[in-house]
Structures are given as structure tokens and as C-alpha cells.
mmCIF file of C-alpha atoms in Angstrom:
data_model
loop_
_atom_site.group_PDB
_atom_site.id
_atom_site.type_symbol
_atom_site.label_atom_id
_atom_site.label_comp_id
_atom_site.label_asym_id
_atom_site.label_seq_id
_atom_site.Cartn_x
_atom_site.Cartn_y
_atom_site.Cartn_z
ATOM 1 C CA UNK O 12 -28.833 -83.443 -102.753
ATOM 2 C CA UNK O 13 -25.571 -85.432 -103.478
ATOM 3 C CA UNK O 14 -23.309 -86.476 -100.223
ATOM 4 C CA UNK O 15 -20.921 -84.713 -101.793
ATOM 5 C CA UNK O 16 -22.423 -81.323 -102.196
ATOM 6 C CA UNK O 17 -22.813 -80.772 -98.211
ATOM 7 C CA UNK O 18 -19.569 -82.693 -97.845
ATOM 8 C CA UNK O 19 -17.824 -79.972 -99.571
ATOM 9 C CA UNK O 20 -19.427 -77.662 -97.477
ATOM 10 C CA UNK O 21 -18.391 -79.044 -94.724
ATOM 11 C CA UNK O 22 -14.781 -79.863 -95.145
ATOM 12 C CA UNK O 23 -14.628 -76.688 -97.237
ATOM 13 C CA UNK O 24 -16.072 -74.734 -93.686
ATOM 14 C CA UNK O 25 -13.607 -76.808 -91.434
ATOM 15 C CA UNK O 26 -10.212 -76.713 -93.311
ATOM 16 C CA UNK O 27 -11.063 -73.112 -94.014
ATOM 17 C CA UNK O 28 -11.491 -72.438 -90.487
ATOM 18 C CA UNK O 29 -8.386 -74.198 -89.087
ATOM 19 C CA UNK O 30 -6.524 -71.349 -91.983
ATOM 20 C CA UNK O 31 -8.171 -68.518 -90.060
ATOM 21 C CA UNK O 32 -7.044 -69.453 -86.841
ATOM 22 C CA UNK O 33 -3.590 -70.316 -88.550
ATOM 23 C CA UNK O 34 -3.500 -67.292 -90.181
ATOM 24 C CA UNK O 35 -3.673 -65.404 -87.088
ATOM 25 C CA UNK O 36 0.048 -66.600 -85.717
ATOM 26 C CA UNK O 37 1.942 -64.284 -88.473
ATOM 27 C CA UNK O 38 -0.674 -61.874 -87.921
ATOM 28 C CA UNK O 39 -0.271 -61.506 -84.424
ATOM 29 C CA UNK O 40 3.317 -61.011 -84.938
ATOM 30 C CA UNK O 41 2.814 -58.042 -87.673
ATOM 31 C CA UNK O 42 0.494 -56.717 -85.122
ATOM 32 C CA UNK O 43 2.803 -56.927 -81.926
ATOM 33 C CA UNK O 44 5.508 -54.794 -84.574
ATOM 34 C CA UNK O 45 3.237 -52.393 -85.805
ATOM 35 C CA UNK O 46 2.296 -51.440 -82.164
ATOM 36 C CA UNK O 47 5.476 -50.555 -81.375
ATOM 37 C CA UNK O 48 4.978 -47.209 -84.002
ATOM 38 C CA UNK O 49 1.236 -46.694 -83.268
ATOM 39 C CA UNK O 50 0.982 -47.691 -79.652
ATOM 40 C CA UNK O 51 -2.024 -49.917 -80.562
ATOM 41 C CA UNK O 52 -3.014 -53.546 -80.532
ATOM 42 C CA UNK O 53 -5.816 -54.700 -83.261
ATOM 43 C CA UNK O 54 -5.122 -58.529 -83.010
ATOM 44 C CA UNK O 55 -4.423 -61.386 -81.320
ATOM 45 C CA UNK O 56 -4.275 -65.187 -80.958
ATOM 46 C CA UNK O 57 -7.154 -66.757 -79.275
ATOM 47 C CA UNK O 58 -9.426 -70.267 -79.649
ATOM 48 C CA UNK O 59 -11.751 -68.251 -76.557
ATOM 49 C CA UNK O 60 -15.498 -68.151 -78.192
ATOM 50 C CA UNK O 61 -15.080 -70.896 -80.369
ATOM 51 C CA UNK O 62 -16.851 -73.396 -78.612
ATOM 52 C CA UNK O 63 -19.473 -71.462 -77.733
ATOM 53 C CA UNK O 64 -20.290 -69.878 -81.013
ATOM 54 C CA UNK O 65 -20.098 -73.283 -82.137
ATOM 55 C CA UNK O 66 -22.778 -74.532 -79.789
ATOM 56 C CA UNK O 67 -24.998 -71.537 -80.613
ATOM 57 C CA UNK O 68 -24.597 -72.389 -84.229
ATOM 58 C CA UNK O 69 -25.330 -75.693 -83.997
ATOM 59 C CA UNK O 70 -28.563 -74.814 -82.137
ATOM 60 C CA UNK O 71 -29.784 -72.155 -84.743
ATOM 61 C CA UNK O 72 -28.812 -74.417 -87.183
ATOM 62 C CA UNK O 73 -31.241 -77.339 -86.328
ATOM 63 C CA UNK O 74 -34.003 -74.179 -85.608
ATOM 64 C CA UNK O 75 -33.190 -73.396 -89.409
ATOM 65 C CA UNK O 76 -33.353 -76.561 -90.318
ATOM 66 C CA UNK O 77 -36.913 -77.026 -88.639
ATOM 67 C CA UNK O 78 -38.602 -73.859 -89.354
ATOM 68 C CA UNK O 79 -36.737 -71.944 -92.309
ATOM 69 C CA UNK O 80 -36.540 -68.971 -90.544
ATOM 70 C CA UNK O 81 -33.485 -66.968 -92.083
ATOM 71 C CA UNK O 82 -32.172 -64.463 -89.698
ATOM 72 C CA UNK O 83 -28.830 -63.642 -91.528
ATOM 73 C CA UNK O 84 -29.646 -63.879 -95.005
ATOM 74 C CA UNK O 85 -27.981 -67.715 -95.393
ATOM 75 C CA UNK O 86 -29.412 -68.313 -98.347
ATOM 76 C CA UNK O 87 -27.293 -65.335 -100.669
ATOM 77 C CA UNK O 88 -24.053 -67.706 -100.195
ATOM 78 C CA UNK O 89 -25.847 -69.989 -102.549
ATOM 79 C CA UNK O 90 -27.497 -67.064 -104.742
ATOM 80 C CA UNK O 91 -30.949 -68.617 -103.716
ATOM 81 C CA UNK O 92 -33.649 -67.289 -105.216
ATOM 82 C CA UNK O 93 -37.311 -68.432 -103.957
ATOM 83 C CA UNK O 94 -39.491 -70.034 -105.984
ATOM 84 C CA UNK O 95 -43.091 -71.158 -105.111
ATOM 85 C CA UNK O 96 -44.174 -74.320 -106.703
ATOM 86 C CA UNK O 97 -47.560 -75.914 -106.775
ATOM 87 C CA UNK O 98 -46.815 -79.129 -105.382
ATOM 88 C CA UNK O 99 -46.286 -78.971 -101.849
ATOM 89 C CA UNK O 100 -43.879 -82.329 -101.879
ATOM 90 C CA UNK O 101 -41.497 -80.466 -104.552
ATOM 91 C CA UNK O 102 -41.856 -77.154 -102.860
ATOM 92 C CA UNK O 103 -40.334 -78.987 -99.188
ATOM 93 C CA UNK O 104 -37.529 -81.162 -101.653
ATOM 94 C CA UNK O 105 -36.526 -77.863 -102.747
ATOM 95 C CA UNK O 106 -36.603 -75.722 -99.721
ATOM 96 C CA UNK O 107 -35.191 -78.660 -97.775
ATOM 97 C CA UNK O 108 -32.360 -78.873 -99.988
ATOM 98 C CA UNK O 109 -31.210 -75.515 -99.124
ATOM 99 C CA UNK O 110 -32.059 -75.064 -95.505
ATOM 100 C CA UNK O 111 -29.424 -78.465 -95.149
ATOM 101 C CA UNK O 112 -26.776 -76.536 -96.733
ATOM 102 C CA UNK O 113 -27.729 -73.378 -94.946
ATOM 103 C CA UNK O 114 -27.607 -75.500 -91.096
ATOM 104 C CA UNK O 115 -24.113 -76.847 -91.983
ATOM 105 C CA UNK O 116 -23.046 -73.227 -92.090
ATOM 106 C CA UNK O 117 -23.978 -72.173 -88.395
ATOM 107 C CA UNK O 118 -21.848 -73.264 -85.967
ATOM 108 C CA UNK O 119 -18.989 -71.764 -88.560
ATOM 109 C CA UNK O 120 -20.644 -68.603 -88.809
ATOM 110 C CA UNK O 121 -20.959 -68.807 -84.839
ATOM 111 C CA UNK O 122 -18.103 -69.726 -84.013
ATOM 112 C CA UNK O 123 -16.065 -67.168 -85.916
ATOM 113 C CA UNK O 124 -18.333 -64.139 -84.884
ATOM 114 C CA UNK O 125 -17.925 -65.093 -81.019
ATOM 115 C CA UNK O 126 -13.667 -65.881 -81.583
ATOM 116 C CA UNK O 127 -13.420 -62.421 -83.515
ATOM 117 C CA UNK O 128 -15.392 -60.681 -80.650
ATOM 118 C CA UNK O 129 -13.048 -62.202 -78.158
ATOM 119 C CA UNK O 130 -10.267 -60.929 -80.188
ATOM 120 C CA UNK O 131 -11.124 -57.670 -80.295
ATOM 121 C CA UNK O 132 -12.212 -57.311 -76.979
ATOM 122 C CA UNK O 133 -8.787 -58.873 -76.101
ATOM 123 C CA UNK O 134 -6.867 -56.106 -77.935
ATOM 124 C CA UNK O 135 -8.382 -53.560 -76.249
ATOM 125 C CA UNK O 136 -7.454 -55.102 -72.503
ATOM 126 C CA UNK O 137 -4.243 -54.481 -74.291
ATOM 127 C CA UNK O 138 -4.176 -51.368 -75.053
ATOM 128 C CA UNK O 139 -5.890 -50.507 -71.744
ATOM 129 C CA UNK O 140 -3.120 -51.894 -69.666
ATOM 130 C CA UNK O 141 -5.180 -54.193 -68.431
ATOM 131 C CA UNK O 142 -4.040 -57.311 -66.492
ATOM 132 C CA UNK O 143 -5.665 -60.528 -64.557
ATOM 133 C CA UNK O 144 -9.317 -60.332 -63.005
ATOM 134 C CA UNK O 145 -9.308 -56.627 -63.902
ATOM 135 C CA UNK O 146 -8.372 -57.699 -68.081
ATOM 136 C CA UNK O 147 -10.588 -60.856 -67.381
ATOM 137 C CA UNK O 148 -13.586 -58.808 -66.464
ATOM 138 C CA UNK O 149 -13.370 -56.031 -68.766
ATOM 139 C CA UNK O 150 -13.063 -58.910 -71.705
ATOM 140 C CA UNK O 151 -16.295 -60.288 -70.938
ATOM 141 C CA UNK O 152 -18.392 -57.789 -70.548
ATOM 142 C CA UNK O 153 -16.902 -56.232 -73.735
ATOM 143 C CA UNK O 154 -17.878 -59.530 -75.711
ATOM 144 C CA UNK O 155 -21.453 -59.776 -73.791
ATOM 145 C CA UNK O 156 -21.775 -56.021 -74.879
ATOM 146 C CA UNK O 157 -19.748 -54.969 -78.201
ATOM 147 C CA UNK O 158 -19.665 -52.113 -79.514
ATOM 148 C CA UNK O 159 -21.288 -51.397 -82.922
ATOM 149 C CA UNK O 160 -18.031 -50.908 -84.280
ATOM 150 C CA UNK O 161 -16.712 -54.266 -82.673
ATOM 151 C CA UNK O 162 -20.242 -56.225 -84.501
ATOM 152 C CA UNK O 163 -19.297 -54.860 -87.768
ATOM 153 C CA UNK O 164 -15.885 -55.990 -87.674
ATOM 154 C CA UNK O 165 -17.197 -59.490 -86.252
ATOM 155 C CA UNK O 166 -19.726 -60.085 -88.869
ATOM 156 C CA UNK O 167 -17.521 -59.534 -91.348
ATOM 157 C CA UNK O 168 -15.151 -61.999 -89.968
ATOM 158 C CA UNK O 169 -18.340 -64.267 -89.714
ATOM 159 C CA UNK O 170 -19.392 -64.070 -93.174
ATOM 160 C CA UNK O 171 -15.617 -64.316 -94.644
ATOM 161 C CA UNK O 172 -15.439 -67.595 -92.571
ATOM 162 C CA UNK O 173 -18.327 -69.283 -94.671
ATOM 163 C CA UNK O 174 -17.460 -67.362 -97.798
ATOM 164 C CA UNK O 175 -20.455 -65.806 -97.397
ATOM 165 C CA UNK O 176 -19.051 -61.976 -97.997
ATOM 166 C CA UNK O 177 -19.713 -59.649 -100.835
ATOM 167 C CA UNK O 178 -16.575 -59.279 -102.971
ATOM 168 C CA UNK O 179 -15.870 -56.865 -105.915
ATOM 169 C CA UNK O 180 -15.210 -60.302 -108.205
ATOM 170 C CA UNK O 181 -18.530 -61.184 -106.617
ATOM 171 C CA UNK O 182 -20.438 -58.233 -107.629
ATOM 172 C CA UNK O 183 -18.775 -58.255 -111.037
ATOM 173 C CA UNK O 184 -20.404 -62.079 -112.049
ATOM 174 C CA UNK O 185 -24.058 -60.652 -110.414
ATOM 175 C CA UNK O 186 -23.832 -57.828 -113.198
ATOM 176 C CA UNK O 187 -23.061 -60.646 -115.783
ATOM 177 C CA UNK O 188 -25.596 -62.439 -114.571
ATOM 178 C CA UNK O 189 -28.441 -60.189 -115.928
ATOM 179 C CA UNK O 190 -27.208 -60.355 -119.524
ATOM 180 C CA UNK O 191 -29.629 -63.217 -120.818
ATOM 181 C CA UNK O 192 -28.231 -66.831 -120.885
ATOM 182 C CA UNK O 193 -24.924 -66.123 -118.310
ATOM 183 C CA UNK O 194 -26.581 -67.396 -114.886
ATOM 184 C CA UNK O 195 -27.220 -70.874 -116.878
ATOM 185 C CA UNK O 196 -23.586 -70.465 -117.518
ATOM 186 C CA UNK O 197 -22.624 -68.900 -114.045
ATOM 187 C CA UNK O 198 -25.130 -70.024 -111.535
ATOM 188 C CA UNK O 199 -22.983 -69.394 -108.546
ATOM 189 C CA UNK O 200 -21.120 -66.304 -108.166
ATOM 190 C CA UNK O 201 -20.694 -65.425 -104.241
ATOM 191 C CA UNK O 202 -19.034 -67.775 -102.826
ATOM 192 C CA UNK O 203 -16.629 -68.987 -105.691
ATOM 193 C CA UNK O 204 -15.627 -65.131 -106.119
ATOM 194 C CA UNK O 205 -15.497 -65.373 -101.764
ATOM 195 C CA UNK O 206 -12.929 -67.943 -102.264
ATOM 196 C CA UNK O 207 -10.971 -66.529 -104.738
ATOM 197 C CA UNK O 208 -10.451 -63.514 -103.137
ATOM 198 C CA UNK O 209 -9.391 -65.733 -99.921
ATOM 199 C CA UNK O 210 -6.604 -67.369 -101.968
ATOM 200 C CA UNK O 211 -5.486 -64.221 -102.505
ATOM 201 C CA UNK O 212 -5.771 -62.154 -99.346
ATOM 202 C CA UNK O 213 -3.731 -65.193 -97.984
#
């Protein structure tokens, strides 16, 4: 419940997505040179979706907040396991606890599943040849209308955004965590191992 718990969060959510969009500068580049051998565009630079997935996360959020109702599976960031307890005022400290930490995520989560959509709707204008109202056109309907293949890729990019994504570190400390005594001694394994892995893919 400490300010600085969902302070961390927060800053942690923010810095890490101002790297992501960074990130995507020298990608772009490697992506604009690798196209010249396979005649393909995968990436490119855009801040389009943002605010919107922002605003959609913001809204979910305070409907999380207010009702608990988990449609993504927030609460496996934080390893959360439910637990029922008899007395209704701990049971709502508890579950109100987590559902704060799980609202500060949304408009992250949001907001990175709408840019990466835009992205990859983007690349394809591309590599269609694509250009003006024709490009402009094709782009939204491609983002109001992804593929299945293009909602994979963006969910992925959602959940890596809040450290939220399964990682082989991460599965590694949930198989330690069943010897007896290690989750007192590693109660959080998904999103440190999430972060690591970050430093690293960086």
C-alpha cells in the first residue's frame, strides 16, 4: 500500500515506455536496410494510437478499479494468487490493493497495443505501395480490423510494455517456486525476470 510501490509502477511504466518508442528510431533504420534484401517492411516510427489506447486504458482502468473484473489476466504480473478471507473489510484491503496496481497498468497496456497496431498496419501500406488517402484509408481500417496475426504480435508488444510477458527466466523462478520455502524467498518472479530480459533484448 506504500506511495512508493504504485510509484514505481508508474515511473517504471512511463520511462519504460518513452525506451520503446526510442527504441524504435535504430529499429526503423535496421528495418529500412533489411528491406532492401527482402523487399519487406515490418517496422516503423509512429506516436499514432497512443493517445487513444491511452484513453481506453484509462477508462478500463477506473472500470477495474470499480468492479474487479479482469479481462486480460492483470493480476499474473504480480503472481496474484486469490485468497478468500472471512472478514469482508480485509478481503476489500486486499483485493483493493491489487486492483490499484492493476488500473495503473491500463492506459500502458492500451496504449502500446493500439501504437503497435498502427505500426503494423503502417508497414503493410508500405509494402503495398500505398500512398495518401488511399495509404490513409487502408491504415485504418487495418487497425479497426487486424488480422489475427497482427493481435498476436500487438499483445505481445502490450504485455512486454508492462512487463507483463512470460519469459524463459520467468518460467524458470515459477518451477523454483514449488520447492517448499522458495516463494517466501522469491515472491515475485514475472515481472523482475520481464525486466531482465528487457535489459538485455536492449
Amino acid at each position: 500500500t506504500g506511495v512508493k510501490t504504485s510509484g514505481l509502477n508508474i515511473f517504471s511504466n512511463v520511462s519504460h515506455g518513452a525506451l520503446e518508442i526510442v527504441k524504435d528510431i535504430p529499429a526503423v533504420i535496421s528495418d529500412q536496410l533489411l528491406s532492401l534484401a527482402t523487399g519487406e517492411r515490418k517496422k516503423t516510427f509512429t506516436l499514432f494510437g497512443l493517445p487513444k489506447g491511452i484513453k481506453e486504458g484509462t477508462k478500463k482502468g477506473f472500470d477495474y478499479l470499480k468492479t474487479g473484473f479482469d479481462e486480460r489476466a492483470i493480476a499474473q504480473k504480480i503472481d496474484y494468487k486469490k485468497v478468500n478471507f472471512k472478514n469482508k473489510a480485509i478481503q476489500t484491503y486486499v483485493d483493493g490493493v491489487f486492483r490499484v496496481i492493476g488500473a495503473e497498468d491500463q492506459p500502458f497496456y492500451y496504449g502500446a497495443l493500439r501504437r503497435s497496431l498502427q505500426d503494423q498496419a503502417q508497414a503493410q501500406a508500405i509494402n503495398k505501395g500505398l500512398k495518401g488517402r488511399e495509404a490513409k484509408k487502408f491504415i485504418e481500417n487495418l487497425v479497426e480490423s487486424p488480422t489475427d496475426e497482427m493481435n498476436l504480435y500487438a499483445i505481445t508488444d502490450a504485455e512486454t510494455a508492462v512487463f507483463q510477458n512470460r519469459t524463459a527466466l520467468g518460467e524458470a523462478g515459477q518451477q523454483l517456486a514449488k520447492i517448499p520455502g522458495a516463494e517466501f524467498v522469491v515472491p515475485f518472479r514475472r515481472t523482475p525476470s520481464a525486466v531482465a530480459m528487457q535489459v538485455i533484448n536492449y
